[in-house]
PDB file of N, CA, C and O in Angstrom:
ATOM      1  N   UNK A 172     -13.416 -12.921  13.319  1.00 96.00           N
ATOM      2  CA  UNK A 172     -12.357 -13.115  12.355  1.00 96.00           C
ATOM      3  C   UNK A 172     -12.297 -11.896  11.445  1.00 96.00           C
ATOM      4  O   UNK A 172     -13.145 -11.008  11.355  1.00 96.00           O
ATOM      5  N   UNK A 173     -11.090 -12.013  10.752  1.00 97.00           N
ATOM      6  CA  UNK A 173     -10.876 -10.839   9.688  1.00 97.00           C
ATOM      7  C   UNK A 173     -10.577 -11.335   8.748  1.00 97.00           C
ATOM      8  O   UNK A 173      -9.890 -12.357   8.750  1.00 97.00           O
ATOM      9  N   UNK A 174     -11.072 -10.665   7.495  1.00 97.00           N
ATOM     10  CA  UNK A 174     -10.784 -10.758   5.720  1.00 97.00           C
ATOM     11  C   UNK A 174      -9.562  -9.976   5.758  1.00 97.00           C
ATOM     12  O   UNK A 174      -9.358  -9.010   6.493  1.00 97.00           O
ATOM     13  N   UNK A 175      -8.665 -10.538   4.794  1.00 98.00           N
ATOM     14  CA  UNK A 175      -7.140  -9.988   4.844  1.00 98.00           C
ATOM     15  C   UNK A 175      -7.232  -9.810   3.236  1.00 98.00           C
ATOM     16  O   UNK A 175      -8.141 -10.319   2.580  1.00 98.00           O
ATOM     17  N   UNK A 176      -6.506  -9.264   2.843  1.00 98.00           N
ATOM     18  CA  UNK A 176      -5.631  -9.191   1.463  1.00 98.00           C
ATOM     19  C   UNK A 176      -4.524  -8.990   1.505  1.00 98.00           C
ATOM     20  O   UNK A 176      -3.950  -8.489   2.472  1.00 98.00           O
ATOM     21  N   UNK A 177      -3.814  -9.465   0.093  1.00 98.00           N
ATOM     22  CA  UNK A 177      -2.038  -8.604  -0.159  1.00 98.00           C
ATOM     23  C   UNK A 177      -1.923  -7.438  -1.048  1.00 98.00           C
ATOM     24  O   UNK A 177      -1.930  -7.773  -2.233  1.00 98.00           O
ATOM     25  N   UNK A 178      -1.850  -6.541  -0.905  1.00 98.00           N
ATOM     26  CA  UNK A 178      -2.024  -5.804  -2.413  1.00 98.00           C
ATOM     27  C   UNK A 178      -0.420  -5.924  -2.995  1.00 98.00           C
ATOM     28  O   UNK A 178       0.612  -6.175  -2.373  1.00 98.00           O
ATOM     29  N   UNK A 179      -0.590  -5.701  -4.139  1.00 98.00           N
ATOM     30  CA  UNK A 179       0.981  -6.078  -5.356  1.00 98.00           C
ATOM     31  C   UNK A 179       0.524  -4.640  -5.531  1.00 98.00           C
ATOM     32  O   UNK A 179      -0.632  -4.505  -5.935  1.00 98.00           O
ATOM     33  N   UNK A 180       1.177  -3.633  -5.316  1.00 98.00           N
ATOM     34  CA  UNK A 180       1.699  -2.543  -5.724  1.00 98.00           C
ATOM     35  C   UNK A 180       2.112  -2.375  -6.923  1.00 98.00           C
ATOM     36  O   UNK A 180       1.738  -1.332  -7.460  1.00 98.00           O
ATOM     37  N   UNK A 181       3.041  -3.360  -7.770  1.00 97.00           N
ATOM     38  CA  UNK A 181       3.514  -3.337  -8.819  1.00 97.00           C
ATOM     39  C   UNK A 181       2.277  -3.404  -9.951  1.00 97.00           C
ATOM     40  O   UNK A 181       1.939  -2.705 -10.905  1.00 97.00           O
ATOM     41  N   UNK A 182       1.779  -4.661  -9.301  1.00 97.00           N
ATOM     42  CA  UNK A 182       0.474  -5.549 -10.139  1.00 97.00           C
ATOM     43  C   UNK A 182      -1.067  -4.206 -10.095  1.00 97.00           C
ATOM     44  O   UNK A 182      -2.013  -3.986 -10.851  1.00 97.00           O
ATOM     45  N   UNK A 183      -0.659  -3.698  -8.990  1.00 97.00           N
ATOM     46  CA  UNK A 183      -1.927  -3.103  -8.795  1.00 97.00           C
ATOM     47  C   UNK A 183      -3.272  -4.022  -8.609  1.00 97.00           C
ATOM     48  O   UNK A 183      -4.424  -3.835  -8.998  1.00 97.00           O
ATOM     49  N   UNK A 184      -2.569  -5.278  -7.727  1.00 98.00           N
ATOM     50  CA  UNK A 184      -4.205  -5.697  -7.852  1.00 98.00           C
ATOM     51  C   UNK A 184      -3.545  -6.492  -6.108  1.00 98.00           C
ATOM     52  O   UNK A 184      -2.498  -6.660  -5.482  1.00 98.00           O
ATOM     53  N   UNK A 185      -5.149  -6.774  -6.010  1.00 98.00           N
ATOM     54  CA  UNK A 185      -5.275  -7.847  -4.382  1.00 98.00           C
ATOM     55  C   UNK A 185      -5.298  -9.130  -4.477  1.00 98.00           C
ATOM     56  O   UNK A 185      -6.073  -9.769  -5.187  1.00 98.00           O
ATOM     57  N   UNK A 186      -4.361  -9.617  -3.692  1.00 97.00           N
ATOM     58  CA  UNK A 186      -4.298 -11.333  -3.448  1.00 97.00           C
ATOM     59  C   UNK A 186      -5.650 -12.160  -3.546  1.00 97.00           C
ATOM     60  O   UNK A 186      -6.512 -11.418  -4.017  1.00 97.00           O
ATOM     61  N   UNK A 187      -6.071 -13.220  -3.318  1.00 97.00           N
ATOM     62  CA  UNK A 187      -7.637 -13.545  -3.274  1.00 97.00           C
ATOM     63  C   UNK A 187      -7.779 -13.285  -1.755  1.00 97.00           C
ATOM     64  O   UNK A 187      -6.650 -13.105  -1.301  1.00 97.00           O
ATOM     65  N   UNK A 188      -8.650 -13.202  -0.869  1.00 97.00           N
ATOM     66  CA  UNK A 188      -8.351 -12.764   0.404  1.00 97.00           C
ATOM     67  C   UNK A 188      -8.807 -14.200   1.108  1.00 97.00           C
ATOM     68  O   UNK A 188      -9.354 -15.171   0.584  1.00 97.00           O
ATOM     69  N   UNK A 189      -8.410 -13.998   2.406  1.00 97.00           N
ATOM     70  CA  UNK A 189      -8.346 -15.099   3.357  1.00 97.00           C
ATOM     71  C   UNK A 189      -8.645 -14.653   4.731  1.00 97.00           C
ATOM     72  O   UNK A 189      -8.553 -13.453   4.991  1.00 97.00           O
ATOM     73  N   UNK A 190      -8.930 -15.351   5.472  1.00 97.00           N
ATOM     74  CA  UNK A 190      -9.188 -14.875   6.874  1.00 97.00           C
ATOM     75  C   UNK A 190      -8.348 -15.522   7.860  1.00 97.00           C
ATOM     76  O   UNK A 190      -8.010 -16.702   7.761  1.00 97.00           O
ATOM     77  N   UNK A 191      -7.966 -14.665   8.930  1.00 97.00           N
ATOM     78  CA  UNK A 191      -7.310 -14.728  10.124  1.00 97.00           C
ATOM     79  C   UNK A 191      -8.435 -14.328  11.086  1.00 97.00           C
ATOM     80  O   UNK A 191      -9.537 -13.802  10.933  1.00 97.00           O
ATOM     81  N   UNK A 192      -7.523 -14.913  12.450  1.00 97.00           N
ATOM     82  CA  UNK A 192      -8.830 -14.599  13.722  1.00 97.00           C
ATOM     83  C   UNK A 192      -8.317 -13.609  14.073  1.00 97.00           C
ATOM     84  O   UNK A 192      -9.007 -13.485  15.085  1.00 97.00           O
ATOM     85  N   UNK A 193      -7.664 -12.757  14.103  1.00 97.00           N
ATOM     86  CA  UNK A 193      -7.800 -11.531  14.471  1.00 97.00           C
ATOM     87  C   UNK A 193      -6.203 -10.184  13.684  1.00 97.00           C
ATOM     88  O   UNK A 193      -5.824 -10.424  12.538  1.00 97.00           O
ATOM     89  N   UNK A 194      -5.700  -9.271  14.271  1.00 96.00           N
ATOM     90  CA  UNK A 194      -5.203  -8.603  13.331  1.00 96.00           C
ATOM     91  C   UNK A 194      -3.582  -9.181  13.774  1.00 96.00           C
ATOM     92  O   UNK A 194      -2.645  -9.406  13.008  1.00 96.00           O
ATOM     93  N   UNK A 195      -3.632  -9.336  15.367  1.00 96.00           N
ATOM     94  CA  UNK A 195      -1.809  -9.952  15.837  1.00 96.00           C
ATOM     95  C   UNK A 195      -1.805 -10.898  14.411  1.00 96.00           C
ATOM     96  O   UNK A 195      -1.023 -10.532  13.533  1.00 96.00           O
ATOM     97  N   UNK A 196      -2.937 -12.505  14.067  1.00 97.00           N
ATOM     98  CA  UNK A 196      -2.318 -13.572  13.415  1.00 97.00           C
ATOM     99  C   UNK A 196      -2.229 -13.175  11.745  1.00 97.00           C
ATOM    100  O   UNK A 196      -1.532 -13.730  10.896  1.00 97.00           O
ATOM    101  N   UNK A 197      -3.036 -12.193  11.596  1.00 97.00           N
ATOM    102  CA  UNK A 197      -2.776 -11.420  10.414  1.00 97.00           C
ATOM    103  C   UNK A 197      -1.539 -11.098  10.342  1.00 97.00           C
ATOM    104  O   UNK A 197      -1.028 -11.702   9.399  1.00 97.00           O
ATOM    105  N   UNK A 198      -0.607 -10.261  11.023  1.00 97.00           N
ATOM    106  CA  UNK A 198       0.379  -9.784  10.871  1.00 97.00           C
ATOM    107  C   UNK A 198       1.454 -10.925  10.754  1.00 97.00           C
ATOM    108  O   UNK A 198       2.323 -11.005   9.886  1.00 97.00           O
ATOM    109  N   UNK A 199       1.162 -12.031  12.082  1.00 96.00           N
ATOM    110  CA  UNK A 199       2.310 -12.895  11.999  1.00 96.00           C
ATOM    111  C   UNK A 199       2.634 -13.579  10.992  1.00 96.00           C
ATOM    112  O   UNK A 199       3.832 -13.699  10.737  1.00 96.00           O
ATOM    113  N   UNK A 200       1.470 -14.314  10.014  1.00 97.00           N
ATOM    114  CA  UNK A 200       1.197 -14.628   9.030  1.00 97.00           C
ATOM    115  C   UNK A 200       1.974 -14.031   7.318  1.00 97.00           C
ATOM    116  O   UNK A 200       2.590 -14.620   6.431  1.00 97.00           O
ATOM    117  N   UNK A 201       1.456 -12.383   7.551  1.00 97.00           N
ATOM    118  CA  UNK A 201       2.289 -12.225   6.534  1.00 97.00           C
ATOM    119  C   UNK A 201       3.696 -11.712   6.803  1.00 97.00           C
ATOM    120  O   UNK A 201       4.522 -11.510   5.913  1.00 97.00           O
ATOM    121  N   UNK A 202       3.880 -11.539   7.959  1.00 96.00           N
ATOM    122  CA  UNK A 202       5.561 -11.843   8.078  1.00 96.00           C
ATOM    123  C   UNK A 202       5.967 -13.101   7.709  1.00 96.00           C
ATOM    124  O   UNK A 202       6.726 -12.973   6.749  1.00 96.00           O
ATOM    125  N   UNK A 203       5.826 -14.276   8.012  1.00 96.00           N
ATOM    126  CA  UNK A 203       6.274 -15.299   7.806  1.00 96.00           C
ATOM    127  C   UNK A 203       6.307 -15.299   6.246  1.00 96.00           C
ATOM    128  O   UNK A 203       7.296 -15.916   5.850  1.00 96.00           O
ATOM    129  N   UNK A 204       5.508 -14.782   5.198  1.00 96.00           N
ATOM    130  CA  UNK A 204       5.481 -15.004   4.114  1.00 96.00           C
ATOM    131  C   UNK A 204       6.110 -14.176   3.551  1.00 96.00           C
ATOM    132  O   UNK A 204       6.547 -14.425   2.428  1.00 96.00           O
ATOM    133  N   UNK A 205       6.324 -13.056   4.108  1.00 97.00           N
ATOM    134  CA  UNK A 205       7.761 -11.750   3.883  1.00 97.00           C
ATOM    135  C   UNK A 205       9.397 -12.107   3.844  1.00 97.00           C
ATOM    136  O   UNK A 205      10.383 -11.744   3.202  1.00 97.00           O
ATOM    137  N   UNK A 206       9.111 -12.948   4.820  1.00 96.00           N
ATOM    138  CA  UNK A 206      10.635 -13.629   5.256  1.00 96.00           C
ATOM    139  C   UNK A 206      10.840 -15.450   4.760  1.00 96.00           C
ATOM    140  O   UNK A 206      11.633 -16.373   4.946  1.00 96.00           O
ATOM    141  N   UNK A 207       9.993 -15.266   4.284  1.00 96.00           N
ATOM    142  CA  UNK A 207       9.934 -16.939   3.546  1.00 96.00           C
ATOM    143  C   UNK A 207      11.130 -16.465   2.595  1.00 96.00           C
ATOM    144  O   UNK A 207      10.981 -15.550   1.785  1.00 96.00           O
ATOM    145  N   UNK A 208      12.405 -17.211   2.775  1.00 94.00           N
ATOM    146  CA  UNK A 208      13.492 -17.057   1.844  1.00 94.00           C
ATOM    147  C   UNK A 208      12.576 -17.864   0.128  1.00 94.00           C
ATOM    148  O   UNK A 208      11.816 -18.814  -0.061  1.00 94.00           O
ATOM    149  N   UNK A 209      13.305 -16.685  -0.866  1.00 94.00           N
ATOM    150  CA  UNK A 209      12.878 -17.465  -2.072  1.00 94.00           C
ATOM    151  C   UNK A 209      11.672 -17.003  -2.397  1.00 94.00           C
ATOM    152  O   UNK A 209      11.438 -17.534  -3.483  1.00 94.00           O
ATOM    153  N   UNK A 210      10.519 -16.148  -2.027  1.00 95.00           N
ATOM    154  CA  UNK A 210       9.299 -16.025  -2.234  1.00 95.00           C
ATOM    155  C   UNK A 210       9.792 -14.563  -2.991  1.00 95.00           C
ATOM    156  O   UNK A 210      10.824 -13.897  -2.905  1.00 95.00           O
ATOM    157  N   UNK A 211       8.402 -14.393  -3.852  1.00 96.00           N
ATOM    158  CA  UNK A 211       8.585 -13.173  -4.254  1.00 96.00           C
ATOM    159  C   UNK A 211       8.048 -12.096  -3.257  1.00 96.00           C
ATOM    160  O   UNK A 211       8.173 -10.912  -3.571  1.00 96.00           O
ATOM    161  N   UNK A 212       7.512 -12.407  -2.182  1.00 97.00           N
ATOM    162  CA  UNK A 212       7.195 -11.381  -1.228  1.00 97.00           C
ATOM    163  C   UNK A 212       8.747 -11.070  -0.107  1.00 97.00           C
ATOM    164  O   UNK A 212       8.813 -10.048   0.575  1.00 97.00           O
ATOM    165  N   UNK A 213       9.810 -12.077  -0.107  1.00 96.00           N
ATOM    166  CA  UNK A 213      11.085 -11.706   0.171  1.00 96.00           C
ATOM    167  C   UNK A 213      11.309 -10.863  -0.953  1.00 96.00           C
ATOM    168  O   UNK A 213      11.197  -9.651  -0.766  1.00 96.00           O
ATOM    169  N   UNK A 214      11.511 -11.147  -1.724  1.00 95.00           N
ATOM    170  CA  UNK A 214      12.631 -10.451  -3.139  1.00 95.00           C
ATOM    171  C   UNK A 214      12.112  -9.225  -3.425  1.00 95.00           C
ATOM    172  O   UNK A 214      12.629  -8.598  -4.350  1.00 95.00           O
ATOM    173  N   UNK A 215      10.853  -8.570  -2.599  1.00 97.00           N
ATOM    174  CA  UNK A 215       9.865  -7.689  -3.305  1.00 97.00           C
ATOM    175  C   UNK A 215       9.200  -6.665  -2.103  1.00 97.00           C
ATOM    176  O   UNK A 215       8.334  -5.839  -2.392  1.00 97.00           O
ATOM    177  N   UNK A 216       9.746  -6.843  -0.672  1.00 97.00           N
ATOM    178  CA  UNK A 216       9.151  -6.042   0.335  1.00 97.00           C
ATOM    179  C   UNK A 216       8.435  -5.220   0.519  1.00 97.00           C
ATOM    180  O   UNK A 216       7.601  -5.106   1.418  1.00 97.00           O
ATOM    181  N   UNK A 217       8.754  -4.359  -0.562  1.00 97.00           N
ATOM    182  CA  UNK A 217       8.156  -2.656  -0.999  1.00 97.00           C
ATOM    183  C   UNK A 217       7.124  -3.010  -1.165  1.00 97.00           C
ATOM    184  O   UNK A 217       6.195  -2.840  -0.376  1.00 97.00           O
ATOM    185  N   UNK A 218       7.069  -3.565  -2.203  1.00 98.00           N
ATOM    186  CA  UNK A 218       5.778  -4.463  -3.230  1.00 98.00           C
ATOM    187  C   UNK A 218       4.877  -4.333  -2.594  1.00 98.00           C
ATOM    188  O   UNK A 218       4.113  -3.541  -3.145  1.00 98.00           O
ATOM    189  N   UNK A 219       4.385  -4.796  -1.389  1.00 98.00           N
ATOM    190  CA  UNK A 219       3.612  -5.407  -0.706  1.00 98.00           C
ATOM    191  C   UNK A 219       2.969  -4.798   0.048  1.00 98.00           C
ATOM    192  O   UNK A 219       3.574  -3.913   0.653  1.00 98.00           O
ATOM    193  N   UNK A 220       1.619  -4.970   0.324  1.00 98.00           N
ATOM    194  CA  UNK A 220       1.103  -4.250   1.558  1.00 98.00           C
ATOM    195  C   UNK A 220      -0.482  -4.932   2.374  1.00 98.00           C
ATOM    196  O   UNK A 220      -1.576  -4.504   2.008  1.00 98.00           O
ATOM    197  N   UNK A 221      -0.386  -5.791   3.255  1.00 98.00           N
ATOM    198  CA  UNK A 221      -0.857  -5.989   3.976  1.00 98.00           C
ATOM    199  C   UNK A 221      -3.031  -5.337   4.486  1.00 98.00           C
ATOM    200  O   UNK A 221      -3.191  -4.498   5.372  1.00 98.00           O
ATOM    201  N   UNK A 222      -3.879  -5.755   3.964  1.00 98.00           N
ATOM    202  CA  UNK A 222      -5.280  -4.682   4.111  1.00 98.00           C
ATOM    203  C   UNK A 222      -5.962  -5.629   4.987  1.00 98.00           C
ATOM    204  O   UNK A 222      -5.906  -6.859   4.997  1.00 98.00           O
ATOM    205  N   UNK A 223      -6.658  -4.767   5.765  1.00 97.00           N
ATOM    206  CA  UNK A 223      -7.863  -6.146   5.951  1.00 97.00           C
ATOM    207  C   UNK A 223      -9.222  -5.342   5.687  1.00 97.00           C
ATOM    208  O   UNK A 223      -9.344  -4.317   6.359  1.00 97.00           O
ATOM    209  N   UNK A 224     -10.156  -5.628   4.892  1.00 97.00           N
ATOM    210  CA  UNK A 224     -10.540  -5.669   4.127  1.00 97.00           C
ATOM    211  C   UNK A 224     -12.487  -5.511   4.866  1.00 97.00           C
ATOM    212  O   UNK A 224     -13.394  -4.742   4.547  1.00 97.00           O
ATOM    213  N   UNK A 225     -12.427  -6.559   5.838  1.00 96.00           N
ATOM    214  CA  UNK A 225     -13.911  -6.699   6.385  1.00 96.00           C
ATOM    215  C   UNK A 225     -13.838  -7.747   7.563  1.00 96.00           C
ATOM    216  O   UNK A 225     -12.681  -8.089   7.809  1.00 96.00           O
ATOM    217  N   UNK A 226     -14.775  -8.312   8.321  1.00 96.00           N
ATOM    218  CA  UNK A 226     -14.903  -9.016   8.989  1.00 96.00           C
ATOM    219  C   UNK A 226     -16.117  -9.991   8.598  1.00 96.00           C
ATOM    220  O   UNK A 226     -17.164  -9.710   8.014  1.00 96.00           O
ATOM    221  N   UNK A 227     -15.537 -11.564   9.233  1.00 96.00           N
ATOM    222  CA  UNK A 227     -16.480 -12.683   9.126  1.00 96.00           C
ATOM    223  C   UNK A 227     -16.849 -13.437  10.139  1.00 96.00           C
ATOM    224  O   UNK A 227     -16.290 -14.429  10.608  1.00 96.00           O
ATOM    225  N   UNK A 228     -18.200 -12.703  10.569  1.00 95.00           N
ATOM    226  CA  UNK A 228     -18.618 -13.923  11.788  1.00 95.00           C
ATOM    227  C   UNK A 228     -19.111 -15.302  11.731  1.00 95.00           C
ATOM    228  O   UNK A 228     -20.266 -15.723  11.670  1.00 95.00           O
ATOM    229  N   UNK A 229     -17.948 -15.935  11.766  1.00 93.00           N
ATOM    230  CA  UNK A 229     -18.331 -17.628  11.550  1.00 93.00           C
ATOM    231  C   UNK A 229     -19.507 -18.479  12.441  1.00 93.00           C
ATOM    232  O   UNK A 229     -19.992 -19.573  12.157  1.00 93.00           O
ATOM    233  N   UNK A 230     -19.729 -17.827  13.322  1.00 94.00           N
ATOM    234  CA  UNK A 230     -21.119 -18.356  14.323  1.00 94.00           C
ATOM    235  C   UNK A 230     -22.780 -17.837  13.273  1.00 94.00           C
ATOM    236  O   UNK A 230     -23.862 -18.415  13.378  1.00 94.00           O
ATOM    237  N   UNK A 231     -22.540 -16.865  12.523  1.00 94.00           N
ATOM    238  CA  UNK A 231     -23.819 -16.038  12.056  1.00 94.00           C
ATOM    239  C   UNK A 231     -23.341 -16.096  10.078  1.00 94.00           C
ATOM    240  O   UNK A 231     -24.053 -15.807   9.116  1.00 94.00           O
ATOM    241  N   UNK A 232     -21.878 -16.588  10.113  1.00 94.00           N
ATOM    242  CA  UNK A 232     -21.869 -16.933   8.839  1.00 94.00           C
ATOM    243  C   UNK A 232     -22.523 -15.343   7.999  1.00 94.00           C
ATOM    244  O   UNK A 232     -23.199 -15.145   6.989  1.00 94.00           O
ATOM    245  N   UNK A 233     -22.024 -14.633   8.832  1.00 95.00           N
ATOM    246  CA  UNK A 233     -22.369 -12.887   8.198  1.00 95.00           C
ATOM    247  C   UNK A 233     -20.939 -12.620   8.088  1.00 95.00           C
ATOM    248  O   UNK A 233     -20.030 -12.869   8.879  1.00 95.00           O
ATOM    249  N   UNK A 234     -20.926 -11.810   6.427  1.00 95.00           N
ATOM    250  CA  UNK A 234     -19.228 -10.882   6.208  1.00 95.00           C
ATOM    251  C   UNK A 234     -19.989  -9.114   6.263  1.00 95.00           C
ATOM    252  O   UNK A 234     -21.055  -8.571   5.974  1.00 95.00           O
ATOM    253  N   UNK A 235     -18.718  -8.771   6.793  1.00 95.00           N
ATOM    254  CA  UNK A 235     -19.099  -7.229   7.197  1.00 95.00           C
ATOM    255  C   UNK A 235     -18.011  -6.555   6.972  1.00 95.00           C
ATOM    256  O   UNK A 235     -16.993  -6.620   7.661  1.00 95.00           O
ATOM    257  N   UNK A 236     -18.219  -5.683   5.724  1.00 89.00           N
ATOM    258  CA  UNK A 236     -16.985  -4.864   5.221  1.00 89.00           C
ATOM    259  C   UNK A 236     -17.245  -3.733   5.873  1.00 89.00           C
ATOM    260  O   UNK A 236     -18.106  -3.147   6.530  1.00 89.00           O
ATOM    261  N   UNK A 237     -15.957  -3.638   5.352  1.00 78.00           N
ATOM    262  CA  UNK A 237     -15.316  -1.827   6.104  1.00 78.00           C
ATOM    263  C   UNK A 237     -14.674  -1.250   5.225  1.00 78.00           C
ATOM    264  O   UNK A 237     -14.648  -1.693   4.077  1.00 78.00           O
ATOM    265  N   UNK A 238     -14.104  -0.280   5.544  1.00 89.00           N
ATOM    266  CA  UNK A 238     -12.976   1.007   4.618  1.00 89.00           C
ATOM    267  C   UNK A 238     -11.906  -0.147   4.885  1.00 89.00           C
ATOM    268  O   UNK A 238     -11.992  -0.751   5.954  1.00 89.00           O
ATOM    269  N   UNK A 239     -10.931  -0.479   4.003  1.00 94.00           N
ATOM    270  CA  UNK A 239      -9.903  -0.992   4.014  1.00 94.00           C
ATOM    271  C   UNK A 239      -9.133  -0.329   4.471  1.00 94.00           C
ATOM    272  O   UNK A 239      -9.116   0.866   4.177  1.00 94.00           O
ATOM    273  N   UNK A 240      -8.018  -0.995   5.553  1.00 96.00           N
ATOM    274  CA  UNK A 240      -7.275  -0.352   6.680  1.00 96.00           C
ATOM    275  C   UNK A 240      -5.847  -0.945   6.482  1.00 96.00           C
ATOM    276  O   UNK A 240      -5.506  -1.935   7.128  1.00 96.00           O
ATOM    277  N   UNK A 241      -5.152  -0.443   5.739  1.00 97.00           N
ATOM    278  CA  UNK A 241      -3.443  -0.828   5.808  1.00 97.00           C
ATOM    279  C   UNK A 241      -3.127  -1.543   6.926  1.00 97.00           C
ATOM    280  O   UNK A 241      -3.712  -1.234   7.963  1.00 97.00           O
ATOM    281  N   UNK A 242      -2.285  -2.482   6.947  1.00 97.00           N
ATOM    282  CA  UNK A 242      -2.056  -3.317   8.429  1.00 97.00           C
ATOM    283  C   UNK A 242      -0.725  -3.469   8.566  1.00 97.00           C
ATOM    284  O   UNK A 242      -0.231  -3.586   9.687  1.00 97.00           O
ATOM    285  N   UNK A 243       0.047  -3.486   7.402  1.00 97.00           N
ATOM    286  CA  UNK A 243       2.002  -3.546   7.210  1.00 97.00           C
ATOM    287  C   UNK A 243       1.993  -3.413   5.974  1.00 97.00           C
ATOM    288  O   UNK A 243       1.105  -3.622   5.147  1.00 97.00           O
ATOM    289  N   UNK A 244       3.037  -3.049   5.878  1.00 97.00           N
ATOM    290  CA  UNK A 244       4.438  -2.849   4.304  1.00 97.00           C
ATOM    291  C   UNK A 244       4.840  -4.085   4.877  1.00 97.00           C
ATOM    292  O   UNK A 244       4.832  -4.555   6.015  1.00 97.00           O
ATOM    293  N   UNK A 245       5.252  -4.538   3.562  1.00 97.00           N
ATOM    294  CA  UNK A 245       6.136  -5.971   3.639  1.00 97.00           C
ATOM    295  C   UNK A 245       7.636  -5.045   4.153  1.00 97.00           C
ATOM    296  O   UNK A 245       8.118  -5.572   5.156  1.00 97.00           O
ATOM    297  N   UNK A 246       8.182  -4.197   3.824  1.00 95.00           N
ATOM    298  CA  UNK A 246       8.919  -3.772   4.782  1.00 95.00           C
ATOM    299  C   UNK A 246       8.716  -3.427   6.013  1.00 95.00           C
ATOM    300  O   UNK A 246       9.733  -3.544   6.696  1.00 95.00           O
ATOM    301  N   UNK A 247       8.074  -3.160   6.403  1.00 94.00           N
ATOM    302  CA  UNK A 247       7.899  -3.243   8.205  1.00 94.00           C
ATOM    303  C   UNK A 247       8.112  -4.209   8.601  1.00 94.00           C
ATOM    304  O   UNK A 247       8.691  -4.167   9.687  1.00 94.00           O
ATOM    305  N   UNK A 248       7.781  -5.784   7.974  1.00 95.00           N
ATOM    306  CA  UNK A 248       7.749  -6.947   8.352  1.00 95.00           C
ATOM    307  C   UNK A 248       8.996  -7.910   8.038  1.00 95.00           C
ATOM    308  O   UNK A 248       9.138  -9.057   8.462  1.00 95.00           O
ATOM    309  N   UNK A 249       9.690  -7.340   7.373  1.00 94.00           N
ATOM    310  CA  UNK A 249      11.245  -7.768   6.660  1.00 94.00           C
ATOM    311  C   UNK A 249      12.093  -7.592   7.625  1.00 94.00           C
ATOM    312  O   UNK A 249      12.364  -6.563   8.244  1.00 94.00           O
ATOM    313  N   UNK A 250      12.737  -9.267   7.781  1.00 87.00           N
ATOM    314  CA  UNK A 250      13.971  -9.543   8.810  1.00 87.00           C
ATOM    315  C   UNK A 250      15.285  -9.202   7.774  1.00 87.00           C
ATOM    316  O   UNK A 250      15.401  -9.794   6.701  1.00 87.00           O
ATOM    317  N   UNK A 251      15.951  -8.495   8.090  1.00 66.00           N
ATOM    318  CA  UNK A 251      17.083  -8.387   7.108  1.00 66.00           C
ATOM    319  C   UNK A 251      17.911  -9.828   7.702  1.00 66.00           C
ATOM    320  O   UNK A 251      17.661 -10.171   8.858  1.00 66.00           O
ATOM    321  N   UNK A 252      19.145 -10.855   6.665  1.00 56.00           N
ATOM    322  CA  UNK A 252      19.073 -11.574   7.060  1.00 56.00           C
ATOM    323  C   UNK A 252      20.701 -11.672   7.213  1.00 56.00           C
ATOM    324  O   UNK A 252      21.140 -11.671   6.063  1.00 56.00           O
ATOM    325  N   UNK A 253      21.923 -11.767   8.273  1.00 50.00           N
ATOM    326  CA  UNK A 253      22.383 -11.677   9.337  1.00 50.00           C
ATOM    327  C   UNK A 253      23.270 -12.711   8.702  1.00 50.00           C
ATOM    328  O   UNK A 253      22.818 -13.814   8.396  1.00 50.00           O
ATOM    329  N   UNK A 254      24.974 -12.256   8.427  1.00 44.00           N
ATOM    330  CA  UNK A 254      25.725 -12.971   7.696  1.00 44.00           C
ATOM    331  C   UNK A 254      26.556 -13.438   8.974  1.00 44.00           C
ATOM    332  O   UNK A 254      27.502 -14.216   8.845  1.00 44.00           O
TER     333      UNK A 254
END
């Protein structure tokens, strides 16, 4: 599995982080929350940017950080939405 974050660009700070099983459900994940009509991660694309942060082996219950690795711009992940 992987430790994820959001960073707020604006805020200058990181989401609380969470884990996905790997980097595809990472991504799908915060697309869905990019394109969630009404969210401030719609209203705010730029804003946003996608890290993952470390890894967590849930069998050994060991976390293992790394250099934080950009994964998307909430614009990369932004459906423009189709009148």
């Amino acid at each position: 599995m992987i430790i994820v974050s959001v960073l707020d660009v604006k805020a200058e700070s990181f989401s609380q982080p969470s884990c996905s099983a790997n980097k595809a459900t990472a991504l799908r994940d915060f697309a869905t929350a990019v394109n969630q009509p009404g969210s401030l991660l719609n209203s705010h694309p730029d804003d946003f940017v996608l890290y993952q942060l470390g890894d967590f082996d849930p069998q050994m219950g060991v976390i293992s950080s790394s250099a934080r690795v950009s994964l998307a711009c909430g614009r990369d992940v932004f459906a423009e939405v189709k009148s």
